[in-house]
Coordinates of C-alpha atoms and ligand atoms in Angstrom, one line a residue:
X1 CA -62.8 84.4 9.8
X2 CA -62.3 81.6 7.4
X3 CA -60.1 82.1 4.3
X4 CA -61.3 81.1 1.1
X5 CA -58.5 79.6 -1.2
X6 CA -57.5 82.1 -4.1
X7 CA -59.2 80.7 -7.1
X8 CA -58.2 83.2 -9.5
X9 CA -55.2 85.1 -11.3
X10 CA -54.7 88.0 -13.2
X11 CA -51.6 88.1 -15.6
X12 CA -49.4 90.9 -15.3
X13 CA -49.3 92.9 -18.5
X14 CA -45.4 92.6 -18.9
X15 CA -45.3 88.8 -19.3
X16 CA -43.9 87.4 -22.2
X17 CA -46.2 86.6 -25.1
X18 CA -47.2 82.9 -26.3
X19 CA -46.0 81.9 -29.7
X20 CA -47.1 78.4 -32.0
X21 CA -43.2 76.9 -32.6
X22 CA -43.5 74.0 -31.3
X23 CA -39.6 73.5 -32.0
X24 CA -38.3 73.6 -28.3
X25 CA -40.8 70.9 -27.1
X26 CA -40.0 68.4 -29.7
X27 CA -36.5 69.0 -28.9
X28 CA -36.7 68.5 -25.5
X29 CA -38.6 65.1 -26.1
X30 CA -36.1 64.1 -28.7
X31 CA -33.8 64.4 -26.0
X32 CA -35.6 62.8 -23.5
X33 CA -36.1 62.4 -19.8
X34 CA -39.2 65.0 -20.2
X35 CA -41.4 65.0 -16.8
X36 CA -44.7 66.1 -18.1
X37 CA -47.0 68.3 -15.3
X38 CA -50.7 68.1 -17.1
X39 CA -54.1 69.8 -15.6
X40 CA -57.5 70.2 -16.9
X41 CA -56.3 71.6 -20.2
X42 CA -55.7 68.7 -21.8
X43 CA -59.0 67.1 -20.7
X44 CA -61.3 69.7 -22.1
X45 CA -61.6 68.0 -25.3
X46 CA -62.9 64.8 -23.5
X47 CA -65.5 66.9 -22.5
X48 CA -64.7 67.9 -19.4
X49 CA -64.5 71.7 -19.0
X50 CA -61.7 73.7 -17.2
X51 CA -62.3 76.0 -14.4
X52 CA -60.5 78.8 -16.1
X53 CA -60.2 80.2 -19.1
X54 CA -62.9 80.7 -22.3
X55 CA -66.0 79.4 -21.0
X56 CA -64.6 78.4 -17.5
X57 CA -66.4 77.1 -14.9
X58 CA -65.5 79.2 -11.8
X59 CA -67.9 81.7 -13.0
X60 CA -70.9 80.4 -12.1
X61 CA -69.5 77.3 -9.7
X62 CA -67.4 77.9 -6.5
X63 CA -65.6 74.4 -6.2
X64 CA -65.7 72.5 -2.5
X65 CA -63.4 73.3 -0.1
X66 CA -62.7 70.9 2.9
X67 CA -63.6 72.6 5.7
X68 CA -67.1 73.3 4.1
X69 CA -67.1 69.4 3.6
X70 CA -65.6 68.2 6.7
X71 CA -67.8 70.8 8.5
X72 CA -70.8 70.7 7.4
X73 CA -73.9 67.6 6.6
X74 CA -75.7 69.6 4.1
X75 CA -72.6 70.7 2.3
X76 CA -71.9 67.0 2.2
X77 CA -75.4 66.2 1.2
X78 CA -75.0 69.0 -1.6
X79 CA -71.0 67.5 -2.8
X80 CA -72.3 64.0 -2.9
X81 CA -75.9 65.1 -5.2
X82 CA -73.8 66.9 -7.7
X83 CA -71.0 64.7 -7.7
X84 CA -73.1 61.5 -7.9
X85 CA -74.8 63.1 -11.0
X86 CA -71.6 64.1 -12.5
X87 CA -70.2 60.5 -11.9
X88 CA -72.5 59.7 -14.8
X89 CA -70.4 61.8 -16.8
X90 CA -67.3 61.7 -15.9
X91 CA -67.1 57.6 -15.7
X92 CA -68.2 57.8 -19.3
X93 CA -65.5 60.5 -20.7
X94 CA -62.9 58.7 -23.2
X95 CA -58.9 60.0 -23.7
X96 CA -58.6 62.3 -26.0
X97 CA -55.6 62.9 -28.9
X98 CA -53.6 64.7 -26.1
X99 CA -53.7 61.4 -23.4
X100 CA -52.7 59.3 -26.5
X101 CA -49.7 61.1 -27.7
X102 CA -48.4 61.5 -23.9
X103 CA -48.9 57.5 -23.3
X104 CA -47.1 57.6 -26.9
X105 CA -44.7 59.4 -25.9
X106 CA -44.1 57.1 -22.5
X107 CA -43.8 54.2 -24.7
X108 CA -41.4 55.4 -26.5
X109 CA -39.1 56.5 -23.8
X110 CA -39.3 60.0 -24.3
X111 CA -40.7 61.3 -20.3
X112 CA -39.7 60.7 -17.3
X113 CA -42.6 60.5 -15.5
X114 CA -46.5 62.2 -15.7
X115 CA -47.9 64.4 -12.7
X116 CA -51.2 65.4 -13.6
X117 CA -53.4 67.6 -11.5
X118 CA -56.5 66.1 -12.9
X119 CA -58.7 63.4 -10.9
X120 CA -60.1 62.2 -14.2
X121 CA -57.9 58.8 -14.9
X122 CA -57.7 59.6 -18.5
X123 CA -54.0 59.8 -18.8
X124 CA -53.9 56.0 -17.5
X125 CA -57.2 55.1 -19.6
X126 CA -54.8 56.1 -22.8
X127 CA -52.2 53.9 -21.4
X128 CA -49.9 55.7 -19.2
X129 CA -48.3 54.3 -16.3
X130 CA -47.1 55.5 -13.3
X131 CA -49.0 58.7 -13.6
X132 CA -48.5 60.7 -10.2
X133 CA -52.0 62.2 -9.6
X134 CA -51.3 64.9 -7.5
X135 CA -55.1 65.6 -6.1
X136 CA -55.8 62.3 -6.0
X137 CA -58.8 60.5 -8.1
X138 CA -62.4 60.2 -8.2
X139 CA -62.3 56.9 -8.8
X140 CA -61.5 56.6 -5.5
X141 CA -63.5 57.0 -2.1
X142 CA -62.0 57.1 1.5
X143 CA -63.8 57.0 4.9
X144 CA -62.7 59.8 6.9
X145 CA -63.0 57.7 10.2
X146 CA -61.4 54.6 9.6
X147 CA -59.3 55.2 6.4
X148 CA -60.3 52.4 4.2
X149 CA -60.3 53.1 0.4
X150 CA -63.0 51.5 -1.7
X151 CA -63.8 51.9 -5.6
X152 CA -66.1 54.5 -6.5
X153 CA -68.1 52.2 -8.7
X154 CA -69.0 50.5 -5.3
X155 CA -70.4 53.7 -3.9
X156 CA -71.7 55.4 -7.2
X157 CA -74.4 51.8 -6.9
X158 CA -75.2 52.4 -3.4
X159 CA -76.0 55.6 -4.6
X160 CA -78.1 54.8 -6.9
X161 CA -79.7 52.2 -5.0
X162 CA -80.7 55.1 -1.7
X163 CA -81.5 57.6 -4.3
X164 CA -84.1 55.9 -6.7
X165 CA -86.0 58.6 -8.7
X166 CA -82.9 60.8 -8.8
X167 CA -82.8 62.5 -12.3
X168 CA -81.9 66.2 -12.3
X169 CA -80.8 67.6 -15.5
X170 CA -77.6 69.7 -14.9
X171 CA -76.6 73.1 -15.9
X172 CA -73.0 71.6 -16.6
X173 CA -70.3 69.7 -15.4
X174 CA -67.2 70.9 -13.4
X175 CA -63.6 69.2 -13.7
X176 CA -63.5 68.1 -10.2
X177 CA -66.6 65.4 -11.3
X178 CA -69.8 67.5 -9.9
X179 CA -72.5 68.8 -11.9
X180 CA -74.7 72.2 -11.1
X181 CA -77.6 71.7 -9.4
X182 CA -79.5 74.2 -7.3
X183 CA -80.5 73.4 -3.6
X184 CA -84.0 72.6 -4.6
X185 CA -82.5 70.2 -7.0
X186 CA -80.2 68.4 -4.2
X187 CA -83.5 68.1 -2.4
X188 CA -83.5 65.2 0.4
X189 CA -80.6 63.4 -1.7
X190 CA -79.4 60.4 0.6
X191 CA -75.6 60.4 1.7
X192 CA -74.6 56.9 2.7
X193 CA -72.1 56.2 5.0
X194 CA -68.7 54.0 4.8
X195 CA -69.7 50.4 4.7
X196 CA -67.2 48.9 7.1
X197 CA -67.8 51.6 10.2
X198 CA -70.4 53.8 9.4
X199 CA -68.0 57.0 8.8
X200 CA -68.0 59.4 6.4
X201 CA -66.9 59.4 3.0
X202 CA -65.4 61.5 0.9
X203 CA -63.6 61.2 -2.5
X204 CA -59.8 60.6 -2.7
X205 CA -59.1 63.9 -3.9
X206 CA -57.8 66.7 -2.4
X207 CA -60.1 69.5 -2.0
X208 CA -59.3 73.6 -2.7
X209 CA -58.2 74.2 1.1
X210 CA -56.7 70.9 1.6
X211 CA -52.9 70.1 1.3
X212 CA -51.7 67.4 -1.3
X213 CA -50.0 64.3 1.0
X214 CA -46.4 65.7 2.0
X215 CA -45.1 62.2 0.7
X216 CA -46.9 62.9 -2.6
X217 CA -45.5 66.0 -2.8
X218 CA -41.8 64.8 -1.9
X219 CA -41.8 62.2 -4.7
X220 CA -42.8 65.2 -7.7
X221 CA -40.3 67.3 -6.1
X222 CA -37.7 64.1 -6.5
X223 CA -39.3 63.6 -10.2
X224 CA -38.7 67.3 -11.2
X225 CA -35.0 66.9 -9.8
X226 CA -34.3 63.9 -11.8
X227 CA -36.3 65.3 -14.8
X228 CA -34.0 67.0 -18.0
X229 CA -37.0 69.3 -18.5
X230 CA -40.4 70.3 -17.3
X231 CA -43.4 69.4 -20.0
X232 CA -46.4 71.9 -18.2
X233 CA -49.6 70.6 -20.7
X234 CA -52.6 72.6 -20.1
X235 CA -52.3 74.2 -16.5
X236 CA -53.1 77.8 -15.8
X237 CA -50.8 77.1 -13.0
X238 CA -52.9 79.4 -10.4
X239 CA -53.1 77.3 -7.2
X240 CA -49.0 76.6 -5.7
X241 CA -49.7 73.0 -5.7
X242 CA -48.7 72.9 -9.3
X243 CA -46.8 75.8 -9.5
X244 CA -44.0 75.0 -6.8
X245 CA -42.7 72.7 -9.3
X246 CA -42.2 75.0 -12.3
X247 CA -40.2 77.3 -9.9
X248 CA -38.9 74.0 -8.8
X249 CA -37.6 73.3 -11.9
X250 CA -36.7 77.0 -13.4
X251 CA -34.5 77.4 -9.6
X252 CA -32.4 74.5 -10.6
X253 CA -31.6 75.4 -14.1
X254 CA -34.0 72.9 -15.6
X255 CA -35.8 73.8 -18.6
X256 CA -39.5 74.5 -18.1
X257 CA -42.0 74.7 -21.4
X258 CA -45.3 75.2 -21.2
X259 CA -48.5 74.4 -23.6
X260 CA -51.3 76.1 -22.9
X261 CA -53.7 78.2 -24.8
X262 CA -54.0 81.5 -22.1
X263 CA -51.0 83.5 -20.1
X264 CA -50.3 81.3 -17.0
X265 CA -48.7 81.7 -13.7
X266 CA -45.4 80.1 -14.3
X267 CA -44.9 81.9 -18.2
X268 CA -42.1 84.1 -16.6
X269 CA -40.1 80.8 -15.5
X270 CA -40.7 78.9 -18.9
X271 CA -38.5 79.0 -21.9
X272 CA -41.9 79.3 -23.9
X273 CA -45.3 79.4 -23.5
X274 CA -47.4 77.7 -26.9
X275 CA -50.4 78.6 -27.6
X276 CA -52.0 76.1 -28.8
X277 CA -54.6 73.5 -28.5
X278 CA -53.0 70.3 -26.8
X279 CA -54.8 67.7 -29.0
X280 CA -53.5 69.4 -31.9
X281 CA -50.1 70.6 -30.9
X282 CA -49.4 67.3 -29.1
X283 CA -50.7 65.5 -32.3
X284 CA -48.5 67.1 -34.2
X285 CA -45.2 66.9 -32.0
X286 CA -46.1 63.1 -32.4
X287 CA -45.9 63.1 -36.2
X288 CA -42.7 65.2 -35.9
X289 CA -40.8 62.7 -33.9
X290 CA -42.6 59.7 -36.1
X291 CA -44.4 58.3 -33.1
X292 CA -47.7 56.8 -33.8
X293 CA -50.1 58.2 -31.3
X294 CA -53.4 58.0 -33.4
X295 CA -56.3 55.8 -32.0
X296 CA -55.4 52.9 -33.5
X297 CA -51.8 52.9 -31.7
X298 CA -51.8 49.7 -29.4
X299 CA -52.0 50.0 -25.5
X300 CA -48.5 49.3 -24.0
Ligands
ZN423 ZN1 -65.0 53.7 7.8

């Protein structure tokens, strides 16, 4: 029997409650050497809804997992309809106040690095570099047979070009890029292959059921060692890919702080939990340390 990754987590009743002092984090970033850990949290107000959480996702969408991709033609068929449709989206959604004030925050020497669970590019489209994305990006497509990478822009016209006609409207949009259709909506949509041997393709992110790259995962565990404290921005911190690195971090005496409007997984290793929302809290941390971070800040 094949197990289905856990995609859900209930909080205990005895964990700590959230509060809305924000006085810990912008001491921390005054201080410096903050790693920031971000996840879909802080991409909701792009547009781009979370799995979990007030009007999460997960209710009504069970997300791919690689063995149904690898194992299956018509899973495949069904992954590449709804994510083709959500590419529409997706390529279109702009950084929000929260991606500003962490670039802001970069550029001003305050982090030591950004992991960021997300496969949405939007910490990088506000002008963050060296962003570790831990699950990869959809920007990204890599053939399973002969490993060559190629932009998604590339495959999202091919698309396009065997799919003419293809106009579903969606029932939403999920944070891993793929909209809701129904079966009869995927209809006879047209998977193409890898251009160079004809394998099959499938987006550069990792999957629920897939492991993140051991190397990828050795260089955040090397960022959390060097970093003075642990930023977590809008993670519910359920699946361990995330989470090893808060206990990471609270194991080694390094402090861990967490933004995030609901209870999360790693509250009982953080110093704090704020409950807030990120564009506004992160907004506002910006101001306190007199760091412009509004639109008009320049781009590195
Ligand atoms: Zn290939």
């Amino acid at each position: 029997m094949r197990m289905r990754p856990t995609l859900s987590w209930t909080p205990d009743e005895d964990l700590p409650p959230g509060t809305t002092d924000l006085g810990p984090v912008s001491d921390a970033l005054e201080a410096g050497g903050v790693l920031v850990l971000s996840g879909a949290g802080i991409s909701t107000e792009s547009g781009i809804p979370d799995y979990r959480g007030e009007g999460g996702s997960l209710s009504r969408h069970t997300p791919m997992t690689y063995q149904d991709f690898t194992g299956s033609e018509q899973a495949r068929r069904r992954y590449w309809a709804r994510s083709h449709l959500g590419w529409r989206t997706f390529g279109r959604a702009l950084p929000n106040a929260g991606h500003r004030a962490v670039a802001a925050f970069a550029r001003h020497g305050l982090l030591s690095g950004v992991i960021t669970q997300n496969v949405d590019g939007l910490h990088q489209a506000a002008g963050s570099g060296g962003v570790v994305e831990l699950h990869g990006s959809l920007a990204r497509v890599v053939c399973l047979s002969c490993g060559t990478y190629s932009p998604r822009r590339e495959l999202a016209a091919r698309l396009e070009e065997a799919n003419a006609g293809f106009e579903p409207v969606a029932a939403g949009i999920n944070p891993d890029g793929d909209a809701d259709l129904t079966d009869e909506q995927v209809g006879d949509f047209r998977v193409v292959p890898c251009a160079n041997c004809g394998g099959v393709l499938k987006p550069d992110v990792v999957f629920f059921g897939e492991a993140v790259p051991p190397r990828r995962v050795e260089h955040c565990r090397a960022l959390v060692r060097e970093a003075a404290s642990l930023l977590v921005l809008g993670s519910s911190l359920t699946v361990m890919s995330g989470l090893r690195f808060v206990r990471q971090a609270a194991e080694a005496g390094t402090p861990v702080l967490i933004i995030n409007r609901d209870p999360t997984r790693g509250d009982r290793h953080a110093l704090s939990r704020i409950a807030l929302p990120l564009g506004a809290a992160l907004t506002s941390l910006a101001e306190r340390l007199d760091i412009p971070a509004g639109p008009q800040a320049e781009l590195g």
